[in-house]
Coordinates of C-alpha atoms in Angstrom, one line a residue:
Chain A
M1 CA -0.4 31.3 -18.1
G2 CA 1.2 28.5 -16.0
C3 CA 2.7 29.1 -12.5
G4 CA 5.4 31.5 -13.5
S5 CA 9.0 31.0 -14.2
S6 CA 11.5 29.2 -11.8
T7 CA 13.9 31.0 -9.5
L8 CA 16.6 29.6 -7.4
G9 CA 16.0 28.5 -3.8
R10 CA 18.2 30.5 -1.3
D11 CA 18.7 28.7 1.9
S12 CA 17.8 25.2 1.0
R13 CA 20.0 23.4 -1.4
P14 CA 18.8 20.2 -3.4
L15 CA 20.9 17.0 -3.1
G16 CA 22.5 15.1 -5.5
R17 CA 20.9 11.8 -4.6
D18 CA 19.3 10.1 -1.9
N19 CA 18.6 6.3 -1.1
S20 CA 15.6 6.6 0.8
E21 CA 13.7 4.5 -1.8
N22 CA 15.3 1.5 -0.5
G23 CA 14.1 1.5 3.0
G24 CA 17.0 3.7 4.4
G25 CA 14.6 6.7 4.6
Q26 CA 13.9 6.9 8.3
D27 CA 17.1 7.7 10.1
A28 CA 17.4 10.8 12.1
K29 CA 19.5 12.5 9.3
N30 CA 17.3 11.8 6.3
L31 CA 13.7 12.0 6.8
R32 CA 11.2 10.9 4.3
V33 CA 7.8 12.7 4.8
K34 CA 4.5 12.2 3.3
L35 CA 2.8 15.6 2.8
V36 CA -0.7 15.9 1.6
L37 CA -2.2 19.0 0.0
L38 CA -5.7 19.9 0.7
G39 CA -7.9 22.9 -0.6
D40 CA -10.4 24.1 -3.0
S41 CA -10.0 23.5 -6.5
G42 CA -8.4 26.4 -8.1
V43 CA -6.5 27.8 -5.0
G44 CA -3.1 26.9 -6.8
K45 CA -2.2 24.0 -4.7
S46 CA -0.3 22.5 -7.5
C47 CA 1.2 25.7 -8.6
I48 CA 2.8 26.1 -5.1
V49 CA 4.5 22.5 -5.3
L50 CA 5.6 22.9 -8.8
R51 CA 7.2 26.1 -7.7
F52 CA 8.9 24.4 -4.9
V53 CA 10.1 21.3 -6.8
R54 CA 11.1 23.3 -9.9
G55 CA 12.6 26.2 -8.0
Q56 CA 15.2 23.8 -6.5
F57 CA 16.9 23.8 -9.7
D58 CA 19.9 21.5 -9.9
P59 CA 20.6 19.0 -12.7
T60 CA 21.8 16.3 -10.2
S61 CA 18.9 16.6 -8.1
K62 CA 16.6 13.6 -8.0
V63 CA 12.9 14.9 -8.3
T64 CA 9.7 13.4 -9.4
V65 CA 7.5 15.8 -11.3
G66 CA 4.1 14.2 -12.0
A67 CA 1.0 16.1 -12.5
S68 CA -0.4 15.3 -9.1
F69 CA 2.6 13.5 -7.4
L70 CA 5.8 15.2 -6.8
S71 CA 8.9 14.5 -4.6
Q72 CA 11.8 16.7 -3.7
T73 CA 14.6 16.6 -1.1
I74 CA 15.9 19.7 0.7
A75 CA 19.1 20.1 2.8
L76 CA 18.8 21.8 6.1
Q77 CA 21.3 23.9 7.7
D78 CA 21.8 21.2 10.4
S79 CA 22.8 18.7 7.7
T80 CA 19.7 16.8 7.7
T81 CA 17.8 16.1 4.5
V82 CA 13.9 15.9 4.2
K83 CA 12.5 14.1 1.2
F84 CA 9.0 15.5 0.7
E85 CA 6.6 13.3 -1.1
I86 CA 3.8 15.3 -1.9
W87 CA 0.2 14.2 -2.4
D88 CA -2.1 16.3 -4.3
T89 CA -5.8 15.9 -3.5
A90 CA -8.7 16.9 -5.9
G91 CA -10.4 19.9 -4.6
Q92 CA -13.8 19.7 -6.1
E93 CA -16.6 19.4 -3.5
R94 CA -17.7 15.8 -5.0
Y95 CA -14.2 14.2 -3.9
A96 CA -14.4 15.6 -0.3
A97 CA -15.3 12.4 1.1
L98 CA -12.3 10.6 -0.5
A99 CA -9.8 12.7 1.4
P100 CA -9.1 10.5 4.2
L101 CA -7.7 7.9 1.8
Y102 CA -5.0 10.5 1.1
Y103 CA -4.3 12.0 4.3
R104 CA -4.0 8.6 6.2
G105 CA -0.4 8.2 7.3
A106 CA 0.6 11.8 6.2
A107 CA 3.1 13.5 8.5
V108 CA 2.4 16.9 7.1
A109 CA -1.0 18.6 5.8
V110 CA -0.6 21.8 4.0
I111 CA -4.1 23.5 3.8
V112 CA -4.4 26.1 1.0
Y113 CA -6.8 28.8 0.3
D114 CA -6.9 31.8 -2.1
I115 CA -6.7 35.1 -0.5
T116 CA -9.1 36.5 -3.0
S117 CA -11.8 33.9 -2.2
P118 CA -13.6 33.9 1.3
E119 CA -15.4 30.6 0.2
S120 CA -11.9 29.0 -0.2
F121 CA -10.9 30.1 3.3
S122 CA -14.0 28.4 4.9
K123 CA -13.2 25.5 3.0
A124 CA -9.7 25.6 4.5
Q125 CA -11.2 25.7 7.9
Y126 CA -13.3 22.7 7.2
W127 CA -10.2 20.7 6.5
V128 CA -8.5 21.8 9.4
K129 CA -11.5 20.6 11.5
E130 CA -11.5 17.3 9.6
L131 CA -7.8 16.8 10.1
Q132 CA -8.0 17.4 13.8
K133 CA -10.7 14.9 14.3
H134 CA -9.5 12.3 11.9
G135 CA -5.7 13.0 11.0
S136 CA -3.0 11.5 13.0
P137 CA -2.4 13.2 16.1
E138 CA 1.3 14.2 15.4
I139 CA 0.3 15.5 12.0
V140 CA 2.1 19.1 11.3
L141 CA -0.5 21.3 9.9
A142 CA 0.4 24.6 7.8
L143 CA -2.2 26.9 6.7
V144 CA -1.4 28.8 3.4
G145 CA -3.1 31.9 1.9
N146 CA -2.1 31.7 -1.7
K147 CA -2.1 34.3 -4.5
A148 CA -0.6 36.9 -2.3
D149 CA 0.4 38.8 -5.3
L150 CA -3.2 39.9 -6.0
H151 CA -3.3 42.7 -3.3
E152 CA -5.9 44.6 -5.1
K153 CA -8.3 41.6 -5.1
R154 CA -7.6 40.5 -1.5
E155 CA -10.8 39.4 0.5
V156 CA -9.3 37.5 3.3
A157 CA -7.2 39.8 5.7
V158 CA -3.9 38.5 6.7
Q159 CA -4.9 38.9 10.2
D160 CA -7.8 36.5 9.8
G161 CA -5.3 33.8 8.6
I162 CA -2.9 34.4 11.5
D163 CA -5.8 34.4 13.9
Y164 CA -7.1 31.2 12.8
A165 CA -3.8 29.5 12.6
E166 CA -2.7 30.6 16.0
K167 CA -6.0 29.4 17.7
N168 CA -5.3 25.9 16.0
G169 CA -1.8 25.6 16.7
M170 CA -0.9 25.6 13.0
F171 CA 1.9 27.3 11.1
F172 CA 0.5 30.1 8.8
I173 CA 2.1 31.8 5.6
E174 CA 1.1 33.8 2.6
T175 CA 2.7 32.6 -0.5
S176 CA 2.5 33.6 -4.2
A177 CA 3.2 30.7 -6.7
K178 CA 3.4 33.2 -9.5
T179 CA 6.2 35.4 -7.9
A180 CA 7.7 32.4 -5.6
D181 CA 7.2 34.5 -2.8
N182 CA 7.6 32.4 0.5
I183 CA 7.5 29.2 -1.2
N184 CA 10.7 27.9 0.0
E185 CA 10.2 29.4 3.5
L186 CA 6.9 27.4 3.7
F187 CA 8.7 24.1 3.1
E188 CA 11.8 24.9 5.2
E189 CA 9.5 25.9 8.1
I190 CA 7.6 22.5 7.6
A191 CA 11.0 20.6 7.8
K192 CA 11.9 22.4 11.0
R193 CA 8.6 21.4 12.7
L194 CA 8.7 17.8 11.9
P195 CA 9.1 15.6 14.8
R196 CA 12.6 13.9 14.6
P197 CA 13.1 10.3 15.2
S198 CA 15.3 10.1 18.2
A199 CA 19.0 9.5 17.0
S200 CA 20.2 6.2 18.6
Chain B
M1 CA 10.2 6.4 -10.7
E2 CA 12.6 3.5 -10.5
G3 CA 11.6 0.6 -12.7
S4 CA 7.9 1.8 -12.6
T5 CA 7.7 3.0 -16.1
S6 CA 8.8 -0.4 -17.5
S7 CA 6.0 -2.8 -18.4
P8 CA 5.3 -5.7 -16.2
A9 CA 6.7 -8.1 -18.6
S10 CA 9.9 -6.1 -19.0
S11 CA 13.0 -8.2 -19.7
S12 CA 15.0 -7.0 -16.9
Q13 CA 12.4 -8.0 -14.2
S14 CA 11.7 -11.3 -15.8
L15 CA 15.5 -11.7 -15.9
A16 CA 15.6 -10.8 -12.3
F17 CA 12.8 -13.6 -11.5
Y18 CA 15.0 -16.2 -13.4
D19 CA 17.9 -15.0 -11.2
F20 CA 15.9 -15.5 -8.2
L21 CA 14.9 -19.2 -9.4
D22 CA 18.4 -19.9 -10.1
R23 CA 19.7 -18.9 -6.9
M24 CA 17.0 -21.0 -5.3
R25 CA 18.3 -24.0 -7.2
N26 CA 21.9 -23.4 -5.8
P27 CA 22.4 -26.1 -2.9
A28 CA 23.6 -23.1 -0.8
S29 CA 19.9 -21.7 -0.5
L30 CA 18.5 -24.8 0.6
D31 CA 17.5 -23.6 3.9
L32 CA 15.9 -20.6 2.3
L33 CA 13.8 -22.7 -0.2
R34 CA 12.9 -25.0 2.8
S35 CA 11.5 -22.3 4.7
I36 CA 9.6 -20.8 1.6
K37 CA 8.0 -24.2 0.8
S38 CA 7.1 -24.8 4.2
F39 CA 5.6 -21.4 4.4
I40 CA 3.4 -22.0 1.3
V41 CA 2.4 -25.5 2.6
S42 CA 1.5 -24.0 6.1
F43 CA -1.4 -22.2 4.4
S44 CA -3.2 -25.4 4.0
F45 CA -3.5 -25.7 7.7
Y46 CA -5.4 -22.5 8.3
P47 CA -9.0 -21.6 7.2
C48 CA -8.8 -18.7 4.6
N49 CA -8.8 -15.3 6.0
P50 CA -7.7 -12.4 3.8
E51 CA -6.5 -10.1 6.8
S52 CA -4.5 -12.8 8.6
D53 CA -3.2 -14.3 5.4
G54 CA -2.1 -10.9 4.4
K55 CA -0.4 -10.3 7.6
R56 CA 1.3 -13.7 7.6
V57 CA 2.7 -13.0 4.2
Q58 CA 4.0 -9.5 5.0
E59 CA 5.6 -11.1 8.3
F60 CA 7.3 -13.8 6.1
F61 CA 8.7 -11.1 3.6
S62 CA 10.4 -9.3 6.4
T63 CA 11.8 -12.4 8.0
T64 CA 13.1 -13.5 4.7
E65 CA 14.5 -10.3 3.7
T66 CA 16.6 -10.4 6.9
A67 CA 17.7 -14.0 6.0
I68 CA 18.6 -13.1 2.4
R69 CA 20.7 -10.1 3.7
D70 CA 22.5 -12.3 6.2
H71 CA 22.8 -15.2 3.6
P72 CA 26.2 -16.3 2.2
L73 CA 24.8 -16.4 -1.3
W74 CA 23.9 -12.8 -1.2
M75 CA 27.2 -11.8 0.5
G76 CA 28.2 -8.1 -0.5
A77 CA 25.0 -7.8 -2.6
T78 CA 23.9 -4.4 -3.6
E79 CA 20.5 -3.0 -2.4
E80 CA 19.3 -3.6 -6.0
E81 CA 20.2 -7.3 -5.9
I82 CA 18.4 -7.7 -2.6
D83 CA 15.3 -5.8 -4.2
C84 CA 15.4 -8.3 -7.2
A85 CA 15.4 -11.3 -4.8
M86 CA 12.5 -10.0 -2.9
E87 CA 10.6 -9.1 -6.0
G88 CA 11.3 -12.9 -7.1
L89 CA 10.2 -14.1 -3.6
E90 CA 7.0 -12.1 -3.7
K91 CA 6.0 -13.4 -7.3
Y92 CA 6.9 -16.9 -6.4
I93 CA 4.9 -17.1 -3.2
M94 CA 2.0 -15.1 -4.6
T95 CA 1.8 -17.1 -7.7
K96 CA 1.7 -20.2 -5.6
L97 CA -0.9 -18.9 -3.0
F98 CA -3.0 -17.0 -5.8
S99 CA -6.0 -19.3 -6.0
R100 CA -6.3 -19.1 -2.2
T101 CA -5.7 -15.4 -1.8
F102 CA -7.1 -13.6 -4.7
S103 CA -10.8 -12.9 -4.4
A104 CA -11.0 -15.2 -1.6
L105 CA -14.4 -14.5 0.0
P106 CA -17.6 -15.0 -1.8
E107 CA -18.5 -11.4 -0.9
D108 CA -15.3 -10.4 -3.0
A109 CA -17.0 -11.8 -6.0
R110 CA -20.3 -10.0 -5.3
I111 CA -18.7 -6.8 -4.8
D112 CA -16.7 -7.2 -7.9
N113 CA -20.0 -7.9 -9.8
D114 CA -21.9 -5.2 -8.2
I115 CA -19.2 -2.7 -9.3
S116 CA -19.0 -4.1 -12.9
E117 CA -22.7 -3.8 -13.3
K118 CA -22.8 -0.3 -12.0
I119 CA -20.1 0.7 -14.4
C120 CA -21.9 -1.0 -17.3
L121 CA -25.1 1.3 -16.4
L122 CA -22.9 4.4 -16.1
Q123 CA -21.1 3.7 -19.6
T124 CA -24.4 4.0 -21.4
F125 CA -24.8 7.8 -20.5
L126 CA -21.6 9.2 -18.7
K127 CA -19.8 11.8 -20.6
P128 CA -16.6 13.7 -19.7
E129 CA -18.6 16.7 -19.1
H130 CA -20.4 15.2 -16.3
L131 CA -17.0 15.2 -14.3
D132 CA -16.3 18.6 -15.6
I133 CA -13.2 17.2 -17.4
P134 CA -11.7 20.3 -19.3
A135 CA -12.2 20.0 -23.1
L136 CA -8.4 19.9 -23.7
L137 CA -7.9 16.9 -21.6
R138 CA -10.5 15.0 -23.7
N139 CA -8.0 12.9 -25.8
E140 CA -9.4 9.8 -26.9
A141 CA -6.2 8.2 -27.9
S142 CA -4.6 8.8 -24.6
W143 CA -7.6 7.5 -22.7
L144 CA -7.8 4.3 -24.9
L145 CA -4.3 3.7 -23.9
A146 CA -4.8 4.2 -20.3
E147 CA -7.8 2.0 -20.5
K148 CA -5.7 -0.7 -22.2
E149 CA -3.0 -0.4 -19.6
L150 CA -5.5 -0.7 -16.6
R151 CA -7.4 -3.8 -18.4
K152 CA -4.1 -5.8 -18.4
I153 CA -4.4 -6.1 -14.7
N154 CA -6.1 -9.5 -14.8
G155 CA -3.3 -10.9 -17.1
F156 CA -0.9 -11.0 -14.0
K157 CA -0.8 -12.8 -10.7
S158 CA 1.9 -11.2 -8.8
P159 CA 1.0 -8.1 -6.8
R160 CA 4.0 -6.1 -8.2
E161 CA 2.8 -6.7 -11.9
K162 CA -0.8 -5.9 -11.1
L163 CA 0.5 -2.7 -9.3
L164 CA 2.6 -1.8 -12.4
C165 CA -0.5 -2.0 -14.6
I166 CA -2.1 0.7 -12.4
M167 CA 1.0 2.7 -12.4
N168 CA 1.1 2.6 -16.2
C169 CA -2.5 3.6 -16.7
C170 CA -1.8 6.7 -14.3
K171 CA 1.4 7.6 -16.2
V172 CA -0.5 7.8 -19.4
I173 CA -2.9 10.2 -17.9
N174 CA -0.1 12.1 -16.0
N175 CA 1.7 12.5 -19.4
L176 CA -1.7 13.9 -21.1
L177 CA -1.9 16.5 -18.2
L178 CA 1.7 17.5 -18.4
N179 CA 1.7 18.0 -22.1
A180 CA -1.6 20.1 -21.9
T181 CA 0.2 22.3 -19.6
I182 CA 3.1 22.6 -21.7
S183 CA 1.6 22.8 -25.0
E184 CA -1.8 24.3 -24.6
N185 CA -0.9 26.8 -21.6
H186 CA -3.3 25.0 -19.4
V187 CA -2.7 26.1 -15.8
P188 CA -1.5 23.0 -14.0
A189 CA -4.4 21.8 -11.9
G190 CA -2.8 18.7 -10.5
A191 CA -5.1 16.3 -8.6
D192 CA -8.2 18.6 -9.7
D193 CA -7.6 17.3 -13.2
F194 CA -6.0 13.7 -12.6
L195 CA -8.6 12.1 -10.6
P196 CA -11.6 12.9 -12.7
V197 CA -9.7 11.6 -15.6
L198 CA -9.0 8.4 -13.8
I199 CA -12.4 7.9 -12.7
Y200 CA -13.5 8.3 -16.4
V201 CA -11.0 5.9 -17.8
T202 CA -11.6 3.5 -15.1
I203 CA -15.4 3.7 -16.1
K204 CA -14.5 3.1 -19.9
A205 CA -12.3 0.3 -19.0
N206 CA -14.5 -1.4 -16.5
P207 CA -11.7 -3.8 -15.4
P208 CA -13.0 -7.1 -14.3
Q209 CA -12.5 -8.0 -10.6
L210 CA -11.5 -4.4 -9.8
H211 CA -12.2 -4.7 -5.9
S212 CA -10.5 -7.9 -5.6
N213 CA -7.4 -6.7 -7.5
L214 CA -6.9 -3.7 -5.2
K215 CA -7.6 -5.8 -2.1
F216 CA -5.1 -8.2 -3.2
I217 CA -2.3 -5.5 -3.9
Q218 CA -3.1 -4.0 -0.6
L219 CA -2.6 -7.1 1.4
Y220 CA 0.1 -8.9 -0.5
R221 CA 2.3 -6.3 -2.1
W222 CA 5.5 -6.3 -0.4
Q223 CA 4.8 -3.3 2.0
A224 CA 8.3 -1.7 1.5
K225 CA 7.4 -1.0 -2.0
L226 CA 3.8 0.1 -1.6
V227 CA 5.0 3.6 -0.6
S228 CA 5.7 7.1 -2.3
E229 CA 4.6 7.3 -5.9
A230 CA 3.4 3.7 -6.2
A231 CA 1.1 4.3 -3.2
Y232 CA -0.2 7.6 -4.5
Y233 CA -1.3 6.0 -7.8
F234 CA -2.6 3.1 -6.1
T235 CA -4.7 5.4 -3.6
N236 CA -6.0 7.2 -6.6
L237 CA -7.5 4.1 -8.0
V238 CA -8.9 3.0 -4.7
S239 CA -10.5 6.3 -4.5
A240 CA -11.9 6.2 -7.9
M241 CA -13.5 3.0 -7.2
A242 CA -15.0 4.3 -4.0
F243 CA -16.3 7.4 -6.0
I244 CA -17.8 4.9 -8.4
V245 CA -19.6 2.6 -5.8
D246 CA -21.0 5.8 -3.9
L247 CA -21.8 7.5 -7.2
N248 CA -25.3 8.9 -7.0
A249 CA -27.7 11.7 -8.7
T250 CA -25.7 14.4 -6.7
S251 CA -22.3 13.2 -7.6
L252 CA -22.2 14.4 -11.1
S253 CA -22.7 17.5 -13.0
M254 CA -26.1 16.4 -14.3
D255 CA -29.7 17.2 -13.5
E256 CA -30.8 14.7 -10.7
D257 CA -33.9 13.7 -12.5
K258 CA -31.8 13.2 -15.6
F259 CA -29.5 10.9 -13.7
E260 CA -32.3 8.8 -12.3
E261 CA -33.9 8.6 -15.8
N262 CA -30.6 7.5 -17.4
M263 CA -29.9 4.8 -14.8
E264 CA -33.4 3.5 -15.2
A265 CA -33.1 3.4 -18.9
A266 CA -29.8 1.7 -18.7
K267 CA -31.1 -0.9 -16.2
L268 CA -34.2 -1.8 -18.5
K269 CA -31.7 -2.1 -21.6
S270 CA -29.5 -4.5 -19.5
K271 CA -32.6 -6.3 -18.2
L272 CA -33.8 -6.9 -21.7
K273 CA -30.4 -8.0 -22.9
S274 CA -30.0 -10.6 -20.2
E275 CA -33.6 -11.8 -20.8
E276 CA -32.9 -12.3 -24.3
Y277 CA -29.6 -14.1 -23.4
Q278 CA -31.6 -16.4 -21.0
M279 CA -33.9 -17.2 -23.7
I280 CA -31.2 -18.2 -26.0
K281 CA -29.7 -20.2 -23.2
Q282 CA -32.8 -22.0 -22.4
G283 CA -33.4 -22.6 -25.9
E284 CA -30.1 -24.4 -26.1
A285 CA -30.6 -26.4 -23.1
K286 CA -33.8 -27.6 -24.3
C287 CA -32.3 -28.3 -27.6
S288 CA -29.8 -30.6 -26.2
S289 CA -32.3 -32.5 -24.2
S290 CA -35.1 -33.2 -26.8
G291 CA -34.3 -33.2 -30.4
K292 CA -38.1 -32.9 -31.4
M293 CA -38.2 -29.3 -30.0
C294 CA -35.2 -28.1 -31.8
D295 CA -36.8 -26.6 -35.0
E296 CA -39.3 -25.0 -33.0
I297 CA -36.7 -23.4 -30.5
E298 CA -34.4 -22.4 -33.3
E299 CA -37.2 -20.3 -34.8
T300 CA -37.8 -18.4 -31.5
R301 CA -34.2 -18.0 -31.1
V302 CA -33.8 -16.4 -34.4
M303 CA -36.9 -14.3 -33.6
S304 CA -35.6 -13.0 -30.3
L305 CA -32.4 -12.1 -31.9
E306 CA -33.7 -10.4 -35.0
S307 CA -37.1 -9.6 -33.9
N308 CA -37.1 -5.9 -34.5
Y309 CA -35.7 -5.8 -37.9
P310 CA -35.6 -9.2 -39.6
Y311 CA -34.7 -8.1 -43.1
M312 CA -31.8 -5.8 -42.4
E313 CA -29.2 -8.4 -43.7
A314 CA -31.4 -9.8 -46.5
R315 CA -30.7 -9.5 -50.2
S316 CA -33.4 -9.0 -52.9
G317 CA -32.7 -12.4 -54.6
E318 CA -33.3 -14.3 -51.3
L319 CA -36.8 -12.9 -50.7
K320 CA -39.7 -15.3 -51.3
E321 CA -43.3 -14.3 -52.0
R322 CA -44.4 -15.3 -48.6
D323 CA -42.1 -12.4 -47.2
V324 CA -44.2 -9.8 -48.8
D325 CA -47.0 -9.8 -46.1
R326 CA -44.1 -9.6 -43.2
L327 CA -42.2 -7.0 -45.0
L328 CA -45.4 -4.8 -45.7
S329 CA -46.4 -5.1 -42.0
L330 CA -43.0 -4.2 -40.8
Y331 CA -42.9 -1.4 -43.3
K332 CA -46.4 0.1 -41.9
D333 CA -45.2 -0.5 -38.2
L334 CA -41.9 1.4 -39.0
V335 CA -43.7 4.4 -40.5
L336 CA -46.1 4.6 -37.8
K337 CA -43.3 4.6 -35.1
Y338 CA -41.3 7.1 -37.2
T339 CA -44.2 9.5 -37.7
A340 CA -45.0 9.0 -33.9
L341 CA -41.2 9.8 -33.1
C342 CA -41.4 13.0 -35.4
K343 CA -44.5 14.4 -33.4
A344 CA -42.8 13.5 -30.1
I345 CA -39.7 15.5 -31.0
D346 CA -41.7 18.4 -32.1
C347 CA -42.8 18.7 -28.5
L348 CA -39.2 18.8 -26.9
P349 CA -37.6 22.0 -26.3
I350 CA -35.2 23.3 -29.1
S351 CA -31.9 22.4 -27.1
E352 CA -32.7 18.8 -26.8
K353 CA -34.3 18.5 -30.4
E354 CA -31.3 19.6 -32.3
P355 CA -29.0 16.7 -31.8
I356 CA -31.8 14.2 -32.3
L357 CA -33.0 15.8 -35.5
G358 CA -29.5 15.9 -36.9
H359 CA -29.3 12.3 -36.2
L360 CA -32.5 11.5 -38.0
K361 CA -31.6 13.6 -41.1
M362 CA -28.5 11.6 -41.3
Q363 CA -30.2 8.5 -41.1
E364 CA -32.8 9.7 -43.8
T365 CA -30.1 10.8 -46.2
V366 CA -28.4 7.4 -45.9
S367 CA -31.6 5.5 -46.6
L368 CA -32.4 7.7 -49.5
V369 CA -28.8 7.5 -51.2
A370 CA -28.1 3.9 -50.6
P371 CA -30.6 2.2 -52.9
Q372 CA -29.2 4.4 -55.9
G373 CA -25.8 3.6 -55.0
Q374 CA -26.4 -0.1 -55.5

């Protein structure tokens, strides 16, 4: 099975190299961003990021593809770059209490559910509440309904996702890691919403 | 992943350390050397306090970084060279301050012991399925390698090298997961797979002073380098430890009663072991104090060690007539125990009976075949 084959990203272009590892990461033009992935096990968290990281295919691009930690840099149209450092978390219930160790200091939290599973949608709402209570106040929250290709098995209406996200001031998108639908859009939108350090 | 895959003892890094020491011997760096030495000495003026010690060390790292960047000896140096100097500085300072800063508080040693003891108990019965680790990730060879990497952590004194042991352990697991997705068509499950394996490996490895090591890295690793991938893997081990500390009957895929039963059995076993050990120790102590008691104590010592099956190692030529009585009574005792055990197994439900019976059968065959073979 796997997550499906790679396709090229459209608007976002990967970069040849970046030197953010050496402390130069936080100027206004080159952001380094910690992004944490939350959601029930089996909703396809890691498939989404693998899609994103592998989809940005460029032999010169400096990416890290681990099983649970990945990093990828994208260039935006305003010629800024964003290096995403993606922290995956274990979604099983027994590890829920460990999540604060992971989302501490994260600039972005992507909360994923599976549109064929109402339980995973309730779990997503649990994470939203937890982050509103304990996450950093400036954290950018994104709600993602994954497996959008499985129309016939859908059990969570698009509108439910939209309504919930709107009520909580989050960005919402439905994706398919399998067909790569909306994967790049997700990360580009996040990049746009990041607070910029004032250029001085 | 810069440099993180290399082993802590990698030649390029030890060269970097010698390069740092070389530069420190250069008369031009006298000012730096003085500030480093006086910083180390300054610790003897303050009472030990990990939080403030950590803060002072980190502050010193950043002021020294600025000093190095402005220093004539590093004029026109690349980022990499500055990095090397900073890594050298961390290693130098933390090796000098190790005995003060590592496991500094009495409570650190207590926490280390508690964790290690709990892991010992868990080791007696915990199986990969209790953490729902998929069968195709149960790769003994990879796990052994990961355990080995993790256990190296106490062989190093610098925070960077300790952190590298964790990174190397995690990379072995990482490769196992990546291989499973490539060769076995396993859907990549990321952290859903990674964390359970790391927890299991940590329990199998039971690295001594786990808490103290993690605290030491957290406080004294040069903060600019405890970011990104290194921070991620570090956080995973911190959370594996937290999981183990809080682990109770509801944490595993195991019947709650069964968990309590297993824990009790493991505690009893370890208690018996430590009592036996105490007896031997006491025996040795008495031995040295009074020579007269020696023989008697030596006897109890042998008894306590081999009390259950004293003739297991014996050869027929060594047996004396007086052994017959003892052998006979042991034989009767064993037969009684064995028949009682068989009866007890008959009462068990089939699912639990099968593996035990299989084991007994095997033992039986072995004991039947062995005498003929000799």
